[in-house]
Coordinates of C-alpha atoms and ligand atoms in Angstrom, one line a residue:
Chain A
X27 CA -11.9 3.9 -14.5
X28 CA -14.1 0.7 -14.6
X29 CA -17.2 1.3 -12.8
X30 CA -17.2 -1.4 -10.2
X31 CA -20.4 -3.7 -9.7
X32 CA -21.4 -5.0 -6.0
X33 CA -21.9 -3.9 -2.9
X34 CA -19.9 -1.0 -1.9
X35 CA -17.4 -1.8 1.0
X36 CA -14.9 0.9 0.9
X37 CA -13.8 1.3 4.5
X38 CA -13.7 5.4 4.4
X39 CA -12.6 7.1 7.4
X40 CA -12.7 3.8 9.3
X41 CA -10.0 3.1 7.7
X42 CA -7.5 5.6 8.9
X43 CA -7.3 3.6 12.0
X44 CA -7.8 0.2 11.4
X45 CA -7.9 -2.6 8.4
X46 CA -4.1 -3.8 8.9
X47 CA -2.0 -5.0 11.1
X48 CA -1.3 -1.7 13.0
X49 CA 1.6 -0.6 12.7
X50 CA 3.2 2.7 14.1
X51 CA 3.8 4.3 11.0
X52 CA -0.2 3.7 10.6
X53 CA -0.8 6.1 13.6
X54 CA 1.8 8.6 12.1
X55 CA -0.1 8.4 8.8
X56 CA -3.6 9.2 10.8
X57 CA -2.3 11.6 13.0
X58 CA -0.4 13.4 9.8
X59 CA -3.9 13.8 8.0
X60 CA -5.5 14.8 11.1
X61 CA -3.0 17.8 12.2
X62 CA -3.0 19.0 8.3
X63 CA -6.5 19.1 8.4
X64 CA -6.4 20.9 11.5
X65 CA -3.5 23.4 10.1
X66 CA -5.8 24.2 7.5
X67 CA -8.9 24.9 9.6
X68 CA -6.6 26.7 12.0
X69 CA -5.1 28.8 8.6
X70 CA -8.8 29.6 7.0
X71 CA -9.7 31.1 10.6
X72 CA -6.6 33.0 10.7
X73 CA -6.9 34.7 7.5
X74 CA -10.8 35.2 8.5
X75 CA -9.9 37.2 11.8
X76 CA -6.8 38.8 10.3
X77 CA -8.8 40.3 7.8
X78 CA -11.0 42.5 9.8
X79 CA -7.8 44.6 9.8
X80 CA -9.2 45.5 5.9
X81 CA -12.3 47.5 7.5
X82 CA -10.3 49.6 10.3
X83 CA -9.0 49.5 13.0
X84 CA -12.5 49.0 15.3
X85 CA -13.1 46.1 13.6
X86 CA -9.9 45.1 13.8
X87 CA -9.6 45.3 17.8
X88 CA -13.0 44.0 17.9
X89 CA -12.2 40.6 16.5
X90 CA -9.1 40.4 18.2
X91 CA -11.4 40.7 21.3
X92 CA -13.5 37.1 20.0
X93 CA -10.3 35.4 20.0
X94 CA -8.7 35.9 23.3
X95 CA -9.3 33.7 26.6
X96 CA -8.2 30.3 27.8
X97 CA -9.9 28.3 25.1
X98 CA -8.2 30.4 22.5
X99 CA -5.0 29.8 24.4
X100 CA -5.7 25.9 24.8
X101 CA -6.7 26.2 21.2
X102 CA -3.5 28.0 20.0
X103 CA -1.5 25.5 21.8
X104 CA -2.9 22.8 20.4
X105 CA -2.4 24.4 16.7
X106 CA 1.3 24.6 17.7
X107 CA 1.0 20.9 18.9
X108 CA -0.1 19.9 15.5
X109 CA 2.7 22.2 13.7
X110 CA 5.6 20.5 15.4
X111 CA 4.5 16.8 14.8
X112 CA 3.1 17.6 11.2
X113 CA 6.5 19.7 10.4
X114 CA 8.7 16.4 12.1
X115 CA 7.0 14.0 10.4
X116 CA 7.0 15.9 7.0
X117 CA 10.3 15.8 6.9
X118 CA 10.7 12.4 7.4
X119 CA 7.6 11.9 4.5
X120 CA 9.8 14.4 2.4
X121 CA 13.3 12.6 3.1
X122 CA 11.4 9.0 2.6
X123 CA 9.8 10.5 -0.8
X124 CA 13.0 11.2 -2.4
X125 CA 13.7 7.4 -1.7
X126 CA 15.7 7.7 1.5
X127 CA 15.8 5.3 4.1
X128 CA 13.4 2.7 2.6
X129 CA 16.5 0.5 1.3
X130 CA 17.6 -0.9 -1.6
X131 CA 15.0 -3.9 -3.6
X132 CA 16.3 -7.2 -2.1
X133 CA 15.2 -10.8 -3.0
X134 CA 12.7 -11.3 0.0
X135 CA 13.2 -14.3 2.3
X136 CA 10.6 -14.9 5.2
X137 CA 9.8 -13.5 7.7
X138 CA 10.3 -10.4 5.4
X139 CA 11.9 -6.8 6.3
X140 CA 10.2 -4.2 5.1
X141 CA 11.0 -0.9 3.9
X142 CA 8.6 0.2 7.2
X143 CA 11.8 -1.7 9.3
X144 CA 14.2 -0.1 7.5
X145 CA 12.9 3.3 8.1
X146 CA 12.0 2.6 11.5
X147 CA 14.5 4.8 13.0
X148 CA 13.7 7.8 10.7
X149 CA 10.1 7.4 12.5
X150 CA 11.8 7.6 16.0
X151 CA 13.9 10.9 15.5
X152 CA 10.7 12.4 13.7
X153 CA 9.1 11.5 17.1
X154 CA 12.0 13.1 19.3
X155 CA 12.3 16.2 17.2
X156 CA 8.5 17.1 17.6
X157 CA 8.3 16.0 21.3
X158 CA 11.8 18.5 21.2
X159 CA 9.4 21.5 19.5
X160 CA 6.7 20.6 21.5
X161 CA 8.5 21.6 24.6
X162 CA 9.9 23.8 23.4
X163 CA 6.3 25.6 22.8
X164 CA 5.2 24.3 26.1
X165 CA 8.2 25.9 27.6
X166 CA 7.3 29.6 25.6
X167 CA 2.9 29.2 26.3
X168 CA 2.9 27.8 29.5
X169 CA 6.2 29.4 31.4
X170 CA 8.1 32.5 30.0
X171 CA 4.9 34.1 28.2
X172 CA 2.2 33.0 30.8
X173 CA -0.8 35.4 30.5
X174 CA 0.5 37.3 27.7
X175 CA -2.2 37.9 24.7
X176 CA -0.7 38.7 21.4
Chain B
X22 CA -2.3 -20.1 22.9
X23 CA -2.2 -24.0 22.9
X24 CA -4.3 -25.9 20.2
X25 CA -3.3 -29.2 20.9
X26 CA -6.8 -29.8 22.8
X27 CA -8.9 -27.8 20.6
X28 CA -11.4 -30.1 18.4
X29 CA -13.7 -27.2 17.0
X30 CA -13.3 -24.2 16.1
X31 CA -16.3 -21.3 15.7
X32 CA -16.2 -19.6 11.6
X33 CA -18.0 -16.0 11.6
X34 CA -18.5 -15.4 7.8
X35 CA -19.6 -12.0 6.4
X36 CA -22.1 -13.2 3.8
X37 CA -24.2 -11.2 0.8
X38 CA -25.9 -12.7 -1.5
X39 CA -26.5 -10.0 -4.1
X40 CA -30.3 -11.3 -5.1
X41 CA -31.5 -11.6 -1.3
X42 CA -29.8 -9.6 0.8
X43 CA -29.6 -6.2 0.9
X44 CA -26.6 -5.8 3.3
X45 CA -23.9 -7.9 4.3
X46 CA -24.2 -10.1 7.6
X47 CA -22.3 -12.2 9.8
X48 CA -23.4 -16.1 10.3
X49 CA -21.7 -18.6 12.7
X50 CA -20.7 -22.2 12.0
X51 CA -18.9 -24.3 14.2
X52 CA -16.8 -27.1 12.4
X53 CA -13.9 -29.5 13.6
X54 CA -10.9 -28.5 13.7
X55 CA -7.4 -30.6 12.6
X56 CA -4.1 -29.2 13.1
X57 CA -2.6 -28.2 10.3
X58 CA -5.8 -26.4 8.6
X59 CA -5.6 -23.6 7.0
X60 CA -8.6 -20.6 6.9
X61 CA -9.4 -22.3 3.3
X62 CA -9.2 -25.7 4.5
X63 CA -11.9 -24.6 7.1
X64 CA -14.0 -22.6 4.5
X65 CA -14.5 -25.6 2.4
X66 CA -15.4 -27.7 5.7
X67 CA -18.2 -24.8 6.3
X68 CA -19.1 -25.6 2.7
X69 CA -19.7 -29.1 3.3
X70 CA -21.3 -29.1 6.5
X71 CA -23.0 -26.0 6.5
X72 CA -23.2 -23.5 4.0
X73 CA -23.3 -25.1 0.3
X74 CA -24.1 -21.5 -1.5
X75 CA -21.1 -19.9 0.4
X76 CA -18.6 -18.3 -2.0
X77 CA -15.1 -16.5 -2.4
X78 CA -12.5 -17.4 -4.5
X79 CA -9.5 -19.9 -4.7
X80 CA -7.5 -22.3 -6.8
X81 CA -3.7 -22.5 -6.0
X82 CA -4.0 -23.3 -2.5
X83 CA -0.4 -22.5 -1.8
X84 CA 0.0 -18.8 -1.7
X85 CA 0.7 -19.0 -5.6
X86 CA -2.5 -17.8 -7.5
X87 CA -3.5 -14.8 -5.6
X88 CA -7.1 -15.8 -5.4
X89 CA -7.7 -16.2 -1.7
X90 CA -7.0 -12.8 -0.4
X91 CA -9.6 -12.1 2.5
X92 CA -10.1 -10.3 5.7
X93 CA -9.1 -12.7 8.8
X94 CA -9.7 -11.5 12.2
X95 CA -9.4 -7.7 11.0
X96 CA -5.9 -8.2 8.5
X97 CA -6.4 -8.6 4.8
X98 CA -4.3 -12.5 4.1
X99 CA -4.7 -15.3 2.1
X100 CA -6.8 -18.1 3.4
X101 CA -4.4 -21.0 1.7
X102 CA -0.9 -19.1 3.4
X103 CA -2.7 -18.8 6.9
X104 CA -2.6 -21.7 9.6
X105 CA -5.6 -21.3 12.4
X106 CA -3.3 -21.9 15.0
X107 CA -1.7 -18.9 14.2
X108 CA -4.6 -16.6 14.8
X109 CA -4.0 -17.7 18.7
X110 CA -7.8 -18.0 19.0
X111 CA -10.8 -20.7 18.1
X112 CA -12.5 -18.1 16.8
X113 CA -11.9 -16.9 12.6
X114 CA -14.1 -14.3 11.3
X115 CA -13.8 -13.8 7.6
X116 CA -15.0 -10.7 5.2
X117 CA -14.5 -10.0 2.0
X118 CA -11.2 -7.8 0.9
X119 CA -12.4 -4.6 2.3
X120 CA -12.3 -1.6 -0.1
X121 CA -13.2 -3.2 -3.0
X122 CA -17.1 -3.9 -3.8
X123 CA -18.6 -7.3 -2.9
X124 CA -19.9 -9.5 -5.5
X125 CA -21.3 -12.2 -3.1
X126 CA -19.9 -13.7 0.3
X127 CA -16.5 -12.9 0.2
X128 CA -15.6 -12.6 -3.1
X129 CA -14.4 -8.6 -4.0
X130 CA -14.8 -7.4 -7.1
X131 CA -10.8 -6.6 -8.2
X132 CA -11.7 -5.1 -11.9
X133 CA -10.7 -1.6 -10.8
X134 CA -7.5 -2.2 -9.7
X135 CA -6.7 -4.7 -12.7
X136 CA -7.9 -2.6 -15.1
X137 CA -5.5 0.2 -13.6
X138 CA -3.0 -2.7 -13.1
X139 CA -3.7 -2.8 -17.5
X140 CA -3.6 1.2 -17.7
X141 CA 0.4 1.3 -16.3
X142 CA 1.4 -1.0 -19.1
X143 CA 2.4 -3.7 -16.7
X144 CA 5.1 -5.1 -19.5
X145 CA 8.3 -4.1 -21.2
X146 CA 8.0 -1.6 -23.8
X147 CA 10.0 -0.8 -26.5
X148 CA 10.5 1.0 -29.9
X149 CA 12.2 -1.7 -32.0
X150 CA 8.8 -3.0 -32.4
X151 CA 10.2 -5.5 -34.8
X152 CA 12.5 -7.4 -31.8
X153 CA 9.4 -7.3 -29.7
X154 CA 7.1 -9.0 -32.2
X155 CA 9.6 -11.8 -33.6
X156 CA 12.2 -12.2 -30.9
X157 CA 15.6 -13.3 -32.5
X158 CA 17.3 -13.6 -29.1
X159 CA 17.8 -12.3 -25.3
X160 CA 18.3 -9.3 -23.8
X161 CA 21.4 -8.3 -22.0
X162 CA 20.5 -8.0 -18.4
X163 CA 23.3 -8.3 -15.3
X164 CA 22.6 -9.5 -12.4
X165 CA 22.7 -5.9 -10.5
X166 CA 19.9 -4.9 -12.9
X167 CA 17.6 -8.3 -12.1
X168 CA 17.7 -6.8 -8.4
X169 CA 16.1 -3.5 -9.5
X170 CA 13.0 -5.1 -9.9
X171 CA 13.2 -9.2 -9.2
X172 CA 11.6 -8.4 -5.6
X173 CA 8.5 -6.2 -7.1
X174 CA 8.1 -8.9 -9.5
X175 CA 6.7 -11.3 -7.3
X176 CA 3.2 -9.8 -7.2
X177 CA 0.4 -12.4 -7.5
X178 CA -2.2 -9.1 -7.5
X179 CA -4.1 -10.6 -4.5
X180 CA -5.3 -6.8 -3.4
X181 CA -4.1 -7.4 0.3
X182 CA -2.1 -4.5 0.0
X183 CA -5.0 -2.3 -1.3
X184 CA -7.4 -3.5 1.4
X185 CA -5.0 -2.3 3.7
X186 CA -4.2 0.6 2.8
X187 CA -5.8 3.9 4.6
X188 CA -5.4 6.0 1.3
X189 CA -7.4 3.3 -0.5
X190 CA -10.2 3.6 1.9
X191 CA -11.1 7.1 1.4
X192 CA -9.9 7.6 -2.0
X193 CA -11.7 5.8 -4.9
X194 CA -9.3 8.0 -7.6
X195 CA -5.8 6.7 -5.8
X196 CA -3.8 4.0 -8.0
X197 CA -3.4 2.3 -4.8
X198 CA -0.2 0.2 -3.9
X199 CA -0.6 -2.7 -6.6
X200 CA -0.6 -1.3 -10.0
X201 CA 2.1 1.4 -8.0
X202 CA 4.5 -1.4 -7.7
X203 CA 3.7 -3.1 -10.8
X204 CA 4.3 0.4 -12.7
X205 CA 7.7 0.7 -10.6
X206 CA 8.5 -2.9 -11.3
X207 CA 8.6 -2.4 -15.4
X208 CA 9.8 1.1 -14.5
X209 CA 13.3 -0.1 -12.9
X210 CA 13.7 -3.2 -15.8
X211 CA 16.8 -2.3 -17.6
X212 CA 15.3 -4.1 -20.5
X213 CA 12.0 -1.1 -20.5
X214 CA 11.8 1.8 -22.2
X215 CA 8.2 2.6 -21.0
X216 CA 8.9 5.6 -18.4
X217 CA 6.9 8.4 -20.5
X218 CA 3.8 6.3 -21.3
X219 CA 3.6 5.3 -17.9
X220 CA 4.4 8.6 -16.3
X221 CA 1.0 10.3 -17.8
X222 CA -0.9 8.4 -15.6
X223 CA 1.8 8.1 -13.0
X224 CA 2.1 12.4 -12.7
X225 CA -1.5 12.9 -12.1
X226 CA -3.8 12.5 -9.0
X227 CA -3.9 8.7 -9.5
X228 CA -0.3 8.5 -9.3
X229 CA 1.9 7.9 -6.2
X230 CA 1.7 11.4 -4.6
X231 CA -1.4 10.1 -2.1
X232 CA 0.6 7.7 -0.6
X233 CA 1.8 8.7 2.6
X234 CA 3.8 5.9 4.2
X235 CA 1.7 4.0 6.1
X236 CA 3.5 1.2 5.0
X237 CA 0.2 -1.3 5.7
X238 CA 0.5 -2.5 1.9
X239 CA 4.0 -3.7 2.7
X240 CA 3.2 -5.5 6.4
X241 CA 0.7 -7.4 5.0
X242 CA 2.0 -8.6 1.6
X243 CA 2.2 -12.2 1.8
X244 CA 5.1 -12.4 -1.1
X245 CA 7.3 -9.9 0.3
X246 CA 7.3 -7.6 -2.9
X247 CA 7.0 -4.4 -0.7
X248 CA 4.9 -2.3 -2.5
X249 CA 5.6 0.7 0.3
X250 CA 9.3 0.7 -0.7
X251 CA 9.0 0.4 -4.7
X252 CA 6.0 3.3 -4.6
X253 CA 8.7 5.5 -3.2
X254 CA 11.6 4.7 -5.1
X255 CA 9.3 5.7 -7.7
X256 CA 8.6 8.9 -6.4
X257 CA 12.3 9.6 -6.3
X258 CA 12.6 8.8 -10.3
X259 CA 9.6 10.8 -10.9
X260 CA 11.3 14.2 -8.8
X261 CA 14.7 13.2 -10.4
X262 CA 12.5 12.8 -14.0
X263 CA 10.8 16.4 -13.4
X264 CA 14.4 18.3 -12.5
X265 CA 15.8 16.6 -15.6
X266 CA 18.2 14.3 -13.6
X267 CA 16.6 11.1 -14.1
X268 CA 19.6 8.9 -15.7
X269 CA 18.6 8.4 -19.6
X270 CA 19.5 4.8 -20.6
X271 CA 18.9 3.0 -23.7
X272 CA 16.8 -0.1 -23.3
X273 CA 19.1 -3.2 -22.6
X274 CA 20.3 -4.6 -26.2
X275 CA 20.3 -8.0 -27.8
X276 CA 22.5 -10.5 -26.3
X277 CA 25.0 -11.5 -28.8
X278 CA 25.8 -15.6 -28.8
X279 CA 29.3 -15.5 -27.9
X280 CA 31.6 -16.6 -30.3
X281 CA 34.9 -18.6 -30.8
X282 CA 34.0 -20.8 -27.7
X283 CA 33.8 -24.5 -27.2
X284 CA 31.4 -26.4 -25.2
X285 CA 32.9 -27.8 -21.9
X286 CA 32.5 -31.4 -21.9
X287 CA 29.8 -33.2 -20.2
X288 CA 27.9 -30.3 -20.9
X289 CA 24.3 -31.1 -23.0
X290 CA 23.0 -29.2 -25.7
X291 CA 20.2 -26.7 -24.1
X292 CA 16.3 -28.5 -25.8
X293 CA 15.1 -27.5 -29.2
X294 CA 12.9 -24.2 -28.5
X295 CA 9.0 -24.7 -28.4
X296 CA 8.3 -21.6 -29.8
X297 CA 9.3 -20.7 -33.2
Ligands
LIG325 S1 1.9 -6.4 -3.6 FE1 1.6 -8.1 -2.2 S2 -0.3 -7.8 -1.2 FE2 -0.3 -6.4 -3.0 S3 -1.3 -7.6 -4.6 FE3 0.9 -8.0 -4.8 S4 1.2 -9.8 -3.6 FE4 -0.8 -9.1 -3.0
LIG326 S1 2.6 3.0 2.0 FE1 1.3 4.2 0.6 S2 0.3 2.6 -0.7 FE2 1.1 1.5 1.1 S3 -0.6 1.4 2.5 FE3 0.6 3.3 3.0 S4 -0.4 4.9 1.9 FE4 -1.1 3.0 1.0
LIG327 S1 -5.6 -20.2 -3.2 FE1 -4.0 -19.5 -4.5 S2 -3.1 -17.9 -3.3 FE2 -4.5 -18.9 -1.9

């Protein structure tokens, strides 16, 4: 690649949020980065604590111990939060990807449709199926296994 | 907002001039305002009256060239295509396109993305080198096919889309939505038999894989060409391509002069060709 002369005015992670025109597929975008990252951090600890079970079984119930308690709980919830929107949404990213959805290349008249329309209601049932997981895993943390550690 | 009373409107302009400053800064200018100006109209007014170093870039001034592509009130557009009125406020702050490096004022520096633009082969390309270097006539192409691509092809590589897009902002390696489309665009010609070349740069990290939908490039294209849509078409051909089930086709042949036909009447002759 050419290196480029100038002043540097990439936006970095500015630029998640803003730069456009906003549109809600923006915010899907953002919020899809942001639960993967979190998914990952959320994985790495996993394997971390889940590993003690390699050096016995003391060390094992001791740092099952450091994980329990309401933040864990909040904590846990909110990993499971970030599941069902970043599973929804991948689909949609998945079914989109393979060309789905976007429609077909048209001569463009103003004011122009996008493929961002035409997918539009893809976005929506992503949306309804993760608020659907979501309380679903509201439903299980909150109600039927209240003040239940694993 | 109603702009039949307003006589002046206020210009913020991110300046940098590359031998004085050492970061970019806003200035103000207040200039009169007439309806029917465009953010370019009012740029050269701020030249005239104000700021005679000030600098971006322009020629077409009717959404044509692709020079004028800048950042007005917070949405990568083209001065020439954009009407003041339509901002629904007296005040127009300008930048340069961001994501790419400033040169001076608001001109962006677009060589990496053209010189990516030049890496994906943006033409048709062919084995029968012989056709391509002394053309002896058309080729065949239906009206079907011309769809495939007609709507990518009216790029005028302004960079809107790459300014706007989120990927672009954190990832100097990404292709970014231009030279995507453009690829996609030669891609999808019936006449092109490029795919391989273009899919070594196309498979790796630079190809379409970091684009996640945002579909920013496509909102604020000012032709229309959609670059969201063709960058995911694309990724379809390239997962059909890897499973072996992308359709093999033969590049679109010569178009033979049909034979044994008369001219209607009142018909003229088509002009001598200009290029022998
Ligand atoms: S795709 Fe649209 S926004 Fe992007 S460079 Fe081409 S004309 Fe400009
Ligand atoms: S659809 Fe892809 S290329 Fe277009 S703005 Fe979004 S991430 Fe960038
Ligand atoms: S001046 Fe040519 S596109 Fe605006």
């Amino acid at each position: 690649m050419l290196t480029a002369k100038g002043y540097p005015n990439r936006l970095g992670v500015g630029g998640w949020l803003g730069g456009g025109r906003w549109g809600m597929e923006r915010y899907l975008y953002t919020l899809h980065r942001l639960t993967g990252l979190g998914l990952i951090f959320y994985f790495l600890l996993h394997i971390l604590v889940t590993s003690a079970r390699a050096f016995g079984e003391a060390a094992w119930v001791a740092s099952m111990g450091r994980v329990t308690g309401p933040l864990f709980t909040v904590g846990e919830y909110l990993v499971f939060l970030a599941f069902a929107f970043h599973a929804a949404n991948g689909l949609r990213l998945a079914f989109i990807e393979l060309g789905w959805g976007v429609g077909k290349p048209f001569e463009p008249v103003y004011p122009y449709k996008t493929s961002v329309d035409f997918q539009r209601p893809l976005a929506i049932v992503a949306l309804l199926l993760a608020a659907l997981l979501a309380a679903a895993g509201t439903l299980d943390f909150f109600v039927l296994h209240k003040g239940v550690t694993p | 907002m109603d702009f039949a009373n307003v006589k002046e409107v206020t210009y913020r302009v991110r300046r940098f001039d590359p031998d004085k400053d050492r970061a970019p800064h806003w200035e103000e200018y207040r200039i009169p305002y007439a309806p029917g100006m465009t953010v370019l109209d009012g740029l050269w007014l701020v030249k005239e009256l104000h700021a005679p170093t000030l600098a971006w870039r322009s020629s077409c001034r009717m959404g044509v060239c692709g020079s004028c592509g800048m950042l007005i009130n917070g949405s990568p557009r083209l001065g020439c295509n954009t009407q003041i009125c339509e901002l629904e406020t007296t005040t127009v702050a300008v930048g340069p396109l961001p994501n790419f490096n400033i040169i001076k004022d608001l001109v962006p520096d677009l060589m990496p993305m053209l010189e990516t633009h030049r890496q994906l082969l943006p033409f048709i390309v062919r084995d029968d080198h012989e056709e391509m270097e002394k053309p002896s006539g058309e080729f065949w192409q239906s009206p079907e096919e011309l769809e495939h691509y007609l709507q990518f092809s009216y790029c005028i590589k302004c960079g809107c889309c790459m300014a706007a897009c989120p990927t672009c902002a954190t990832d100097p390696v990404y292709s970014g939505p231009m030279p995507l489309a453009q690829a996609h665009r030669y891609n999808s010609d019936s006449r092109d038999n490029g795919f391989t070349h273009r899919r070594q740069v196309l498979e790796g990290e630079r190809g379409p894989w970091r684009c996640h939908f945002a579909g920013e490039c496509s909102r604020v294209c000012p032709k229309g060409v959609d670059p969201a849509k063709a960058i995911q078409l694309m990724k379809r051909e390239l997962v059909a391509d890897y499973f072996k089930l992308r359709e093999q086709r033969c590049p679109a042949r010569l178009a033979e002069t049909p034979k044994g036909v008369a001219r209607r009447e009142g018909i003229p002759e088509a002009p001598a060709p200009t290029v022998r």
